[in-house]
mmCIF file of C-alpha atoms in Angstrom:
data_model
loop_
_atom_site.group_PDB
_atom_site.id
_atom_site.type_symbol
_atom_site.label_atom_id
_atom_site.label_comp_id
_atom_site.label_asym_id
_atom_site.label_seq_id
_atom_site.Cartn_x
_atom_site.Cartn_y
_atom_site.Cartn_z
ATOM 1 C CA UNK Z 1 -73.896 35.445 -8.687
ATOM 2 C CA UNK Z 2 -73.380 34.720 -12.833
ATOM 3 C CA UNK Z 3 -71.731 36.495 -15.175
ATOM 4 C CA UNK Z 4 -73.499 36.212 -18.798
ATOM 5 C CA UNK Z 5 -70.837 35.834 -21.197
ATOM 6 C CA UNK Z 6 -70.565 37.866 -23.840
ATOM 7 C CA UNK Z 7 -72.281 36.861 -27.209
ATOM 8 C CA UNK Z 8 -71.159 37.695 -30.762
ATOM 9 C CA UNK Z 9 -73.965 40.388 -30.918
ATOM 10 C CA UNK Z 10 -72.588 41.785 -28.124
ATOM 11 C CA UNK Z 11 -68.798 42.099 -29.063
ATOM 12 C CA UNK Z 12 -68.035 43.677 -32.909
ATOM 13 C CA UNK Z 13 -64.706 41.321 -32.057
ATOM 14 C CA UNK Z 14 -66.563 38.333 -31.922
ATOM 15 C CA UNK Z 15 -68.616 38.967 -34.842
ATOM 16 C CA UNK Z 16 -65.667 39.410 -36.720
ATOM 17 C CA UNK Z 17 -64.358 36.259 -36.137
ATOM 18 C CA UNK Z 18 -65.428 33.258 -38.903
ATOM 19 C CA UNK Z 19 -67.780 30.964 -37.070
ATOM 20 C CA UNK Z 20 -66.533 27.522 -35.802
ATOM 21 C CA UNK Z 21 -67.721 24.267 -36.324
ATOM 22 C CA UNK Z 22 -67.261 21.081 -34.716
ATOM 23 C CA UNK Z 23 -66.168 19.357 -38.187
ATOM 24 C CA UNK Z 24 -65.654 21.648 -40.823
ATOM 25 C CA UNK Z 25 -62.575 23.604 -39.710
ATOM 26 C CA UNK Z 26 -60.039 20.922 -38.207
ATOM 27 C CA UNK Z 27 -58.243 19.203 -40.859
ATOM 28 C CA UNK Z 28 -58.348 15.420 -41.398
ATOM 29 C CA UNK Z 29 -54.668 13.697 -41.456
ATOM 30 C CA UNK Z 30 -52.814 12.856 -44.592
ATOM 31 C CA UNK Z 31 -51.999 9.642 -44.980
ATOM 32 C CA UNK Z 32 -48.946 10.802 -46.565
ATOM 33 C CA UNK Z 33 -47.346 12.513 -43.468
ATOM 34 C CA UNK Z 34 -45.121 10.697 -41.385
ATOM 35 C CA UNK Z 35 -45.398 10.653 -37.881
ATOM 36 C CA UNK Z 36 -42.436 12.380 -35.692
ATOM 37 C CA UNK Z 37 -39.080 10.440 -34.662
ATOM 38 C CA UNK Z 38 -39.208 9.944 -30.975
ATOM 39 C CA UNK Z 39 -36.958 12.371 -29.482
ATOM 40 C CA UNK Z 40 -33.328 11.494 -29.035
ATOM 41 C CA UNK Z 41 -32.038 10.954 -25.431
ATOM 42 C CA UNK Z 42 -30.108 14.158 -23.913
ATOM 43 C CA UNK Z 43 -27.302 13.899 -21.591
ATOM 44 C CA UNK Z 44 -29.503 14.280 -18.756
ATOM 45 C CA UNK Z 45 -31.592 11.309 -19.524
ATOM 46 C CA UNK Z 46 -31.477 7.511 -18.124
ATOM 47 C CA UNK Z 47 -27.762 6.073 -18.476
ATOM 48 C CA UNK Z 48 -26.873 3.894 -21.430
ATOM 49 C CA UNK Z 49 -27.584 1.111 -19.300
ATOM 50 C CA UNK Z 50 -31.116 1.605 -19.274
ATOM 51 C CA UNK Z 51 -31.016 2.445 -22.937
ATOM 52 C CA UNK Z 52 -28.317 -0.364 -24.326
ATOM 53 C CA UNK Z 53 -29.881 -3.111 -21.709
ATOM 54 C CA UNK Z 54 -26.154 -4.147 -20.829
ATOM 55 C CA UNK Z 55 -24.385 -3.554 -17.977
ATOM 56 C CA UNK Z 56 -21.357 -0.904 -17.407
ATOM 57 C CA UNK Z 57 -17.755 -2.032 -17.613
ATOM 58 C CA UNK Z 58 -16.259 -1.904 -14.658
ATOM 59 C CA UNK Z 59 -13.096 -0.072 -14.540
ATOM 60 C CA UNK Z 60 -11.597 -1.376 -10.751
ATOM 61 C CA UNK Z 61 -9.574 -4.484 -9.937
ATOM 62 C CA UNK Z 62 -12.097 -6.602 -8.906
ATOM 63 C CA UNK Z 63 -13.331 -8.734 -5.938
ATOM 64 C CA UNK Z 64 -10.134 -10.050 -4.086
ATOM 65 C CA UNK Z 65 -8.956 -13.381 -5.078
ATOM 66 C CA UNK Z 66 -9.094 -16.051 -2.151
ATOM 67 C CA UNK Z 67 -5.506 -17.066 -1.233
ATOM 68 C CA UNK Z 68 -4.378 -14.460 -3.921
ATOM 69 C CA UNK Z 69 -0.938 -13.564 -1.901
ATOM 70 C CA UNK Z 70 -0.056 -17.191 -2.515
ATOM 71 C CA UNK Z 71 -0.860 -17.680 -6.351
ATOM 72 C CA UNK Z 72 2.821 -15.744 -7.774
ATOM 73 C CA UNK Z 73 4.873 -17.550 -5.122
ATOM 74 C CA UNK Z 74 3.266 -20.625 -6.195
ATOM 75 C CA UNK Z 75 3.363 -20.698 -9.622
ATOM 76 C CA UNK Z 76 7.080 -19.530 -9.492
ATOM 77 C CA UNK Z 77 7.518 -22.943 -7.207
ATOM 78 C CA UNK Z 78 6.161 -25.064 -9.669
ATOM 79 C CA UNK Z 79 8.146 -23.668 -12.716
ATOM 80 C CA UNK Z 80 11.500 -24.386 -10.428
ATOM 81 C CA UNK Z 81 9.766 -27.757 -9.743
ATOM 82 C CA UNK Z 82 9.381 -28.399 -13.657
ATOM 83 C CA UNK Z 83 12.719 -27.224 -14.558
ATOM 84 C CA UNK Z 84 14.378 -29.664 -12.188
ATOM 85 C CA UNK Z 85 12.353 -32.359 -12.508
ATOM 86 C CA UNK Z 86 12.737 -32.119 -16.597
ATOM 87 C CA UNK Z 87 16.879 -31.500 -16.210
ATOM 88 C CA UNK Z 88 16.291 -27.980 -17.827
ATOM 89 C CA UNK Z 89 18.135 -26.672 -14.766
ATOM 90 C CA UNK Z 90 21.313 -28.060 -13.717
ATOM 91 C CA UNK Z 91 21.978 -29.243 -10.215
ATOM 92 C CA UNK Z 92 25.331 -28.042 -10.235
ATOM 93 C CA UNK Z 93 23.680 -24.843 -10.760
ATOM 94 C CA UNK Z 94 20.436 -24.358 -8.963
ATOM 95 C CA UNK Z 95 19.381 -27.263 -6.122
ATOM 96 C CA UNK Z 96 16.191 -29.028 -6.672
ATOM 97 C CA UNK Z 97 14.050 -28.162 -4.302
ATOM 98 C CA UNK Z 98 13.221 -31.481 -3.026
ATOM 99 C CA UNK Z 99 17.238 -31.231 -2.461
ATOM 100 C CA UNK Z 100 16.188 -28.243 -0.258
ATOM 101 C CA UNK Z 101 13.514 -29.680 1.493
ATOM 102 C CA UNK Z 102 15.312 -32.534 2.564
ATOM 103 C CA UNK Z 103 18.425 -30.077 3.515
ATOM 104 C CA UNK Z 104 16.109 -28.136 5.604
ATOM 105 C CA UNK Z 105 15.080 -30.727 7.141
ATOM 106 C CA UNK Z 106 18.493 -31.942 8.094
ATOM 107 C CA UNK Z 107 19.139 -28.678 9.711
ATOM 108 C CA UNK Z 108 16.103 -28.215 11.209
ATOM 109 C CA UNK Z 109 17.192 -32.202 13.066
ATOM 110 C CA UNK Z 110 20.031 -30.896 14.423
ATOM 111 C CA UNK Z 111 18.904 -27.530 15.889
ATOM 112 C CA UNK Z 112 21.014 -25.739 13.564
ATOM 113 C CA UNK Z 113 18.124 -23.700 11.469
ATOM 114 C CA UNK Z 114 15.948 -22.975 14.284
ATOM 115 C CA UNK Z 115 18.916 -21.166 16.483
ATOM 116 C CA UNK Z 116 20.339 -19.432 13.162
ATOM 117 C CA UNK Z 117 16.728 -18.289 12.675
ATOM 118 C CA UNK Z 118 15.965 -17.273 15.753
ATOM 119 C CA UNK Z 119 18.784 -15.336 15.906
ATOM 120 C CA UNK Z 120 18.110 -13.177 12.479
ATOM 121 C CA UNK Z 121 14.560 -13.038 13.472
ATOM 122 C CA UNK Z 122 16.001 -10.854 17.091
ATOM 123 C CA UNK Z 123 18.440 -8.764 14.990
ATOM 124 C CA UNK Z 124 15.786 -7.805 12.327
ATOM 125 C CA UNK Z 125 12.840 -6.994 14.780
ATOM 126 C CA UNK Z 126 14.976 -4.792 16.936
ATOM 127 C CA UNK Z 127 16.316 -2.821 14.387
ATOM 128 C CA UNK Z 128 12.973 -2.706 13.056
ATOM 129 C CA UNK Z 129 11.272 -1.203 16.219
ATOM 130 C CA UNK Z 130 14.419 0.848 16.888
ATOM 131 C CA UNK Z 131 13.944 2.572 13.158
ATOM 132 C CA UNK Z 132 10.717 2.847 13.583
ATOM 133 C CA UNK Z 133 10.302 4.434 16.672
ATOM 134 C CA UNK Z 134 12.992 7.137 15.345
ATOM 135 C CA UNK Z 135 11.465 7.914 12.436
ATOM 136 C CA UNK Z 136 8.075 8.324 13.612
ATOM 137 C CA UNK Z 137 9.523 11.278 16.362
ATOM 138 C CA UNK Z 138 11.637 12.751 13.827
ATOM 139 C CA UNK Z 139 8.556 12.796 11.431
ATOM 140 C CA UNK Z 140 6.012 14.033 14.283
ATOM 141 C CA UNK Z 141 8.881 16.711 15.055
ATOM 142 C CA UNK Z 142 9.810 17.898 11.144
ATOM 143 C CA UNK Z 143 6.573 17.836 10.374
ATOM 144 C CA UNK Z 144 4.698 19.432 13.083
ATOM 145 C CA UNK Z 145 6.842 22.314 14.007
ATOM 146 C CA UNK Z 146 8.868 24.868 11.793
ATOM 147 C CA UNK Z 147 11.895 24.282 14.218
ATOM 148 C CA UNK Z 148 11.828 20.901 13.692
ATOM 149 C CA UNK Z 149 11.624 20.705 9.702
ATOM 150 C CA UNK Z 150 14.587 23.256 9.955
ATOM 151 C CA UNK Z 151 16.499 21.109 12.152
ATOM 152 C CA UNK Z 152 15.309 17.381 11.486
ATOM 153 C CA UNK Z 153 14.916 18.080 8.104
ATOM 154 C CA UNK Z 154 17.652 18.501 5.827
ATOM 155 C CA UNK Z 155 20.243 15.891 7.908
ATOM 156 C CA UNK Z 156 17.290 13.338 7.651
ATOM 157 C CA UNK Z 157 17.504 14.010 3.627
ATOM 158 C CA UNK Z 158 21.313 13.963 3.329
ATOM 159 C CA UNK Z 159 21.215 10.559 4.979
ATOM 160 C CA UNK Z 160 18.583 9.891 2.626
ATOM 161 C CA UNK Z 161 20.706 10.012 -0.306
ATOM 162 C CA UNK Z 162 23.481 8.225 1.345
ATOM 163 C CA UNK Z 163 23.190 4.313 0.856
ATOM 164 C CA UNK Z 164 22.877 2.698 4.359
ATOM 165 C CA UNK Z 165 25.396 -0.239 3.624
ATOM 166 C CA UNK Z 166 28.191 2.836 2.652
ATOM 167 C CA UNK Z 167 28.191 3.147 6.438
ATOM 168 C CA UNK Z 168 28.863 -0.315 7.562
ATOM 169 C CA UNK Z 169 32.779 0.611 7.591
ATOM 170 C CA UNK Z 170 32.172 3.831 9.469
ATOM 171 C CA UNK Z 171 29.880 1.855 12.007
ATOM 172 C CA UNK Z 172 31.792 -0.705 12.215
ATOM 173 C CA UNK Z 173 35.060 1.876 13.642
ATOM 174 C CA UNK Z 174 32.645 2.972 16.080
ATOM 175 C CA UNK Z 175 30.804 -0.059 17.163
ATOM 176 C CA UNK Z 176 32.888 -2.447 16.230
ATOM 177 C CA UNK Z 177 31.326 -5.990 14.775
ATOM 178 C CA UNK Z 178 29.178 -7.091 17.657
ATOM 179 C CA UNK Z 179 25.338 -7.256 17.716
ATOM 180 C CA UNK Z 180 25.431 -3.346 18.048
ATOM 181 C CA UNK Z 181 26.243 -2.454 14.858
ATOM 182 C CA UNK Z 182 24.297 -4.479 12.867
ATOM 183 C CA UNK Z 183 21.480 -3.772 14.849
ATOM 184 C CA UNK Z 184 21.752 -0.212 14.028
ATOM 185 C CA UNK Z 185 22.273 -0.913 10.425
ATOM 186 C CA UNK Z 186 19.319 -2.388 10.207
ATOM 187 C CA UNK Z 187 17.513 0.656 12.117
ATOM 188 C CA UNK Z 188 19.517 2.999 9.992
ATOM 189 C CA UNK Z 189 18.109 1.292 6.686
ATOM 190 C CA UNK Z 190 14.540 1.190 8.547
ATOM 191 C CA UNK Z 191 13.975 4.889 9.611
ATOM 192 C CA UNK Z 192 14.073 7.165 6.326
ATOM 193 C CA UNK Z 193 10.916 5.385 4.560
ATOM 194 C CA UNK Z 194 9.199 5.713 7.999
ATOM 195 C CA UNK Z 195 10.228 9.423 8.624
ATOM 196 C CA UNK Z 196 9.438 9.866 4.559
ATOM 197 C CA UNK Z 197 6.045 8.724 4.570
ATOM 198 C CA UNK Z 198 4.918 9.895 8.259
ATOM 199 C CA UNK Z 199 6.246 13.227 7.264
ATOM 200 C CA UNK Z 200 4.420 13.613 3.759
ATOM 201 C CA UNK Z 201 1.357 12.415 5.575
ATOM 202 C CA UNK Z 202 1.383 15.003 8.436
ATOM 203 C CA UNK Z 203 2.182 17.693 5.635
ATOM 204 C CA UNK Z 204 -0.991 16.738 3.807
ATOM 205 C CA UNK Z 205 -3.820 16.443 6.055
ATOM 206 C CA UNK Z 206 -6.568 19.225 5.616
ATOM 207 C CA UNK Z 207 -6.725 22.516 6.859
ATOM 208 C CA UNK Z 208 -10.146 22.428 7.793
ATOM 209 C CA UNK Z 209 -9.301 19.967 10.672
ATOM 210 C CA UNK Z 210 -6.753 21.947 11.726
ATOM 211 C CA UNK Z 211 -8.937 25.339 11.508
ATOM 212 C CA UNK Z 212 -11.755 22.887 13.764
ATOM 213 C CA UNK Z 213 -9.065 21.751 16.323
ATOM 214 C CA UNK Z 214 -8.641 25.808 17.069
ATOM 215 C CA UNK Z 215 -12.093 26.351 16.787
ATOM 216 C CA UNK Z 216 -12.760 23.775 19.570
ATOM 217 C CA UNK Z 217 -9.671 25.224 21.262
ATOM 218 C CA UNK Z 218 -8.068 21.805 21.313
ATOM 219 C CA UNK Z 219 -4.723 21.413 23.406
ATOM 220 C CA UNK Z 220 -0.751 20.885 21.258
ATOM 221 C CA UNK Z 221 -1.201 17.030 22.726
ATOM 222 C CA UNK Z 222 -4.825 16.498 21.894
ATOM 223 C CA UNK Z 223 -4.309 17.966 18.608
ATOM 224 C CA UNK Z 224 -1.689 15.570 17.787
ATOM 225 C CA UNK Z 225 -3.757 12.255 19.719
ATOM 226 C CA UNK Z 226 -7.012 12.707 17.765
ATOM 227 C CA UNK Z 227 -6.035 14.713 14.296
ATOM 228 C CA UNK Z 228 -2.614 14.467 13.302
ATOM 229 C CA UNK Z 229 -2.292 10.561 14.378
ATOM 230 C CA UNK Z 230 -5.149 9.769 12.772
ATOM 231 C CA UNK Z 231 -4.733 11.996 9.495
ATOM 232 C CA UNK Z 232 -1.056 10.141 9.037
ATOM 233 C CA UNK Z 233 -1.285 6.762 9.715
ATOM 234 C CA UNK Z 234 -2.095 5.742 6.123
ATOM 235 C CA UNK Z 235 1.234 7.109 5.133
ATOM 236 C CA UNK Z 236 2.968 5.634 8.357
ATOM 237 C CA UNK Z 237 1.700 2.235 7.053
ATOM 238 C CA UNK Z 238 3.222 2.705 4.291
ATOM 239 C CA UNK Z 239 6.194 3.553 5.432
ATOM 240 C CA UNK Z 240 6.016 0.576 8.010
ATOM 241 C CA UNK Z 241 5.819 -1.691 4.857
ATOM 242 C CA UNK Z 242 8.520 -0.641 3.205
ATOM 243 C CA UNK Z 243 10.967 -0.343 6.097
ATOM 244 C CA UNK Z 244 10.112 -3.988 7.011
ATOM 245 C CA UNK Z 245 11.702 -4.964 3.386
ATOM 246 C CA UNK Z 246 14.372 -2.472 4.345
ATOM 247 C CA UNK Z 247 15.313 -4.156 7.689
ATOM 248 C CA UNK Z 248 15.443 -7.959 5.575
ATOM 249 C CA UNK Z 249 17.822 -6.559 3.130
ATOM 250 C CA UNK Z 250 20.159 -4.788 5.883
ATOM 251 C CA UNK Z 251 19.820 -8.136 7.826
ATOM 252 C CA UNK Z 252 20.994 -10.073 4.604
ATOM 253 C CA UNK Z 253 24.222 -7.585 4.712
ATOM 254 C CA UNK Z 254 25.016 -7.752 8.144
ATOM 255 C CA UNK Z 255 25.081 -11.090 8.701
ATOM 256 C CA UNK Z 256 28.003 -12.027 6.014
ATOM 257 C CA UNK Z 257 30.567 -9.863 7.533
ATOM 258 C CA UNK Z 258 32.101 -11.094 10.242
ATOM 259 C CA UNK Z 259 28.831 -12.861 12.078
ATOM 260 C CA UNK Z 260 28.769 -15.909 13.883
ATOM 261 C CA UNK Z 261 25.244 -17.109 13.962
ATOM 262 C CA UNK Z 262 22.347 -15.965 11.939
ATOM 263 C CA UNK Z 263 21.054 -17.175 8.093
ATOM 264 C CA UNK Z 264 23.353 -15.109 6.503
ATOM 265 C CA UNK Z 265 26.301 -16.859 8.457
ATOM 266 C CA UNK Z 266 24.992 -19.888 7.334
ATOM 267 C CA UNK Z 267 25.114 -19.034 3.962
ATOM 268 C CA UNK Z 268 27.923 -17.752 3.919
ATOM 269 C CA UNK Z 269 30.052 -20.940 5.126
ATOM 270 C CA UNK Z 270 28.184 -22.816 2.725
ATOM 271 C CA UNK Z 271 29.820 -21.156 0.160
ATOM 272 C CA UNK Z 272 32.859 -21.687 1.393
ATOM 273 C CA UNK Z 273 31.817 -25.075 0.735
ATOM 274 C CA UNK Z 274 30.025 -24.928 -2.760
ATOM 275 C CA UNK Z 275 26.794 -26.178 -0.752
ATOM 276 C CA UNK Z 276 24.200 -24.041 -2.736
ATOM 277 C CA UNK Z 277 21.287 -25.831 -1.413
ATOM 278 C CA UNK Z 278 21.791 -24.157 1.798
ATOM 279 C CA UNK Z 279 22.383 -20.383 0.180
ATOM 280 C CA UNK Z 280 19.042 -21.524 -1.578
ATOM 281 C CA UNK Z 281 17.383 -22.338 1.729
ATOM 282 C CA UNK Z 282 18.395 -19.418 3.200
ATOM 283 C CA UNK Z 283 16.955 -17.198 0.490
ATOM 284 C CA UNK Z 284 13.677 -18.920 0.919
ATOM 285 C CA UNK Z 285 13.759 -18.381 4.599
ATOM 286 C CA UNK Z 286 14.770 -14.523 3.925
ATOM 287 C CA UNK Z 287 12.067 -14.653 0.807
ATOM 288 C CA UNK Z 288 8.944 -16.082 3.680
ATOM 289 C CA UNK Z 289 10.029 -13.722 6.382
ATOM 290 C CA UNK Z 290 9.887 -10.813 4.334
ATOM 291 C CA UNK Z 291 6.554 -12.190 2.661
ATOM 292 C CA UNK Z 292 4.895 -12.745 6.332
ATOM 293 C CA UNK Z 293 5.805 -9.242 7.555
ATOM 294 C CA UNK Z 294 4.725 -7.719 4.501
ATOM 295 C CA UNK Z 295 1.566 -9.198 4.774
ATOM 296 C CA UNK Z 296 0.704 -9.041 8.537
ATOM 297 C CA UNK Z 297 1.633 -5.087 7.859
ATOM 298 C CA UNK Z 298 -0.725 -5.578 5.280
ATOM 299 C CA UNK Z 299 -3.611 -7.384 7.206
ATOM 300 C CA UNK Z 300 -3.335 -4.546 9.765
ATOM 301 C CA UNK Z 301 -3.620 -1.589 7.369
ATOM 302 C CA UNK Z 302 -6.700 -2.998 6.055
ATOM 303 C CA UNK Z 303 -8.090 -3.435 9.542
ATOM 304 C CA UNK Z 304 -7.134 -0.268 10.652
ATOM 305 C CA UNK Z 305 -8.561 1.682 7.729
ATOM 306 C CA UNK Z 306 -11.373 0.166 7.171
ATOM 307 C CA UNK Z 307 -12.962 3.081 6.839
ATOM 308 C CA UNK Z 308 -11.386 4.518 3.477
ATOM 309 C CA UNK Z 309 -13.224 3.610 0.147
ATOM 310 C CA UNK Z 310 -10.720 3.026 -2.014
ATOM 311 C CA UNK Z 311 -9.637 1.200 -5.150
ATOM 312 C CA UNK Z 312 -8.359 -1.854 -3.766
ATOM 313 C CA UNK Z 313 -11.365 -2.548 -1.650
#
């Protein structure tokens, strides 16, 4: 079935219309008229990238650096190497450091290093795992439970604001000046970054997990084994690092009052004897301890959290 369509005889609004032609009614162009600006980019169009041809700054840090830990210690070896060598810095004043070396190697000959480290290396790791181990139950406790913030709390922060090595005398009445005391020196100076950083951690993790572990009608232990473990460790990390620089500088303490063994004993009889290339060996062996332990807390963090993308890569 067709449908005729309608002529201009057959509408009076057709016939009033003026008749069309194929040529006659559509204008020819001017050669005088411009032709129209492309249209300018809106913010929703292809990045300036695509537009400039160049590439965007980057704003992070960076690929790591291979052996980049290294670089700063090194450099700051060879400066002490160029001073000495070139008689900028006195002997009298600061060793050489092939005056060092060849100390070191003296003492390491006669068994004397390796026992004193040895020694310093037990003291420090105790206290360390002794701090710790507090300060991650004080933080699970504080931070977990109202009872526990109200109890844990407020003595953890007064200690807090009380310099560790102001209690040496007061620890030293009590314990006397055996291996005791400076042990818990050490843990004393090791457990308030720990308990800090655990405890900010556990504070901050989202309520939404929490809200799922009810949902799921998770038990108090499994709760804390697969959320709140998990949710703090990047603070406890944290804390772990800087209680491990904590525990060297209580160990440097300790070990110059009233010790008979350890690096810090050692340095301190050489200065009975004006021997400062032995103080400066012992700062170097206190300088690489810390720098290991720093960095093996370091290497696990980065293993452990693998899983966070963030700035540092």
């Amino acid at each position: 079935m067709t449908t005729a369509l309608p002529t201009r005889a057959a509408s009076p609004r057709l016939a009033s219309l003026p008749a069309l032609s194929a040529t006659a009614d559509i204008p020819a162009p001017r050669d005088d008229v411009r032709p129209l600006a492309p249209a300018r980019a809106s913010s929703s169009g292809p990045p300036a990238r695509a537009l400039s041809g160049r590439r965007p700054r980057r704003l992070g840090p960076g690929r790591r650096l291979p052996y980049g830990m290294v670089i700063g210690p090194a450099l700051l070896l060879a400066g002490w190497v160029v001073a000495s060598a070139t008689g900028a810095l006195d002997a009298r004043v600061l060793s050489a450091p092939w005056t060092v070396v060849a100390t070191a190697r003296d003492l390491i000959a006669d068994g004397r290093l390796l026992s004193n480290l040895l020694t310093s290396a037990q003291r420090a790791f105790l206290g360390l795992a002794l701090g710790v181990g507090l300060g991650t139950v004080l933080a699970l406790l504080s931070g977990l439970t109202r009872v526990g913030e109200a109890l844990v709390d407020g003595p953890v922060q007064i200690k807090r604001a009380i310099p560790t090595l102001a209690l040496i005398p007061l620890l030293i009445l009590w314990f006397g000046i055996g291996e005791q005391m400076k042990v818990l020196t050490i843990a004393l100076g090791v457990v308030i970054p720990v308990y800090v950083h655990t405890h900010a951690a556990l504070r901050t993790i989202d309520a939404r997990y929490v809200e799922l572990a009810e949902t799921v009608r998770l038990s108090r232990w499994q709760f804390v084994r697969k959320v709140a473990l998990p949710g703090a460790l990047p603070g406890f990390l944290m804390g772990v690092r800087l209680a491990v620089t904590g525990a060297w500088l209580a160990l440097v303490v300790v070990e110059q009052i009233n010790a008979t063994s350890g690096i810090g004993h050692m340095m301190s009889l050489a200065r009975s004897y004006g021997q400062t290339e032995i103080i400066l060996l012992g700062l170097v062996v206190y300088g690489l301890f810390g720098l290991a332990s720093d960095s093996a807390v370091r290497l696990i963090e980065r293993k452990t959290l693998s899983w966070r993308r963030i700035l540092a890569g």
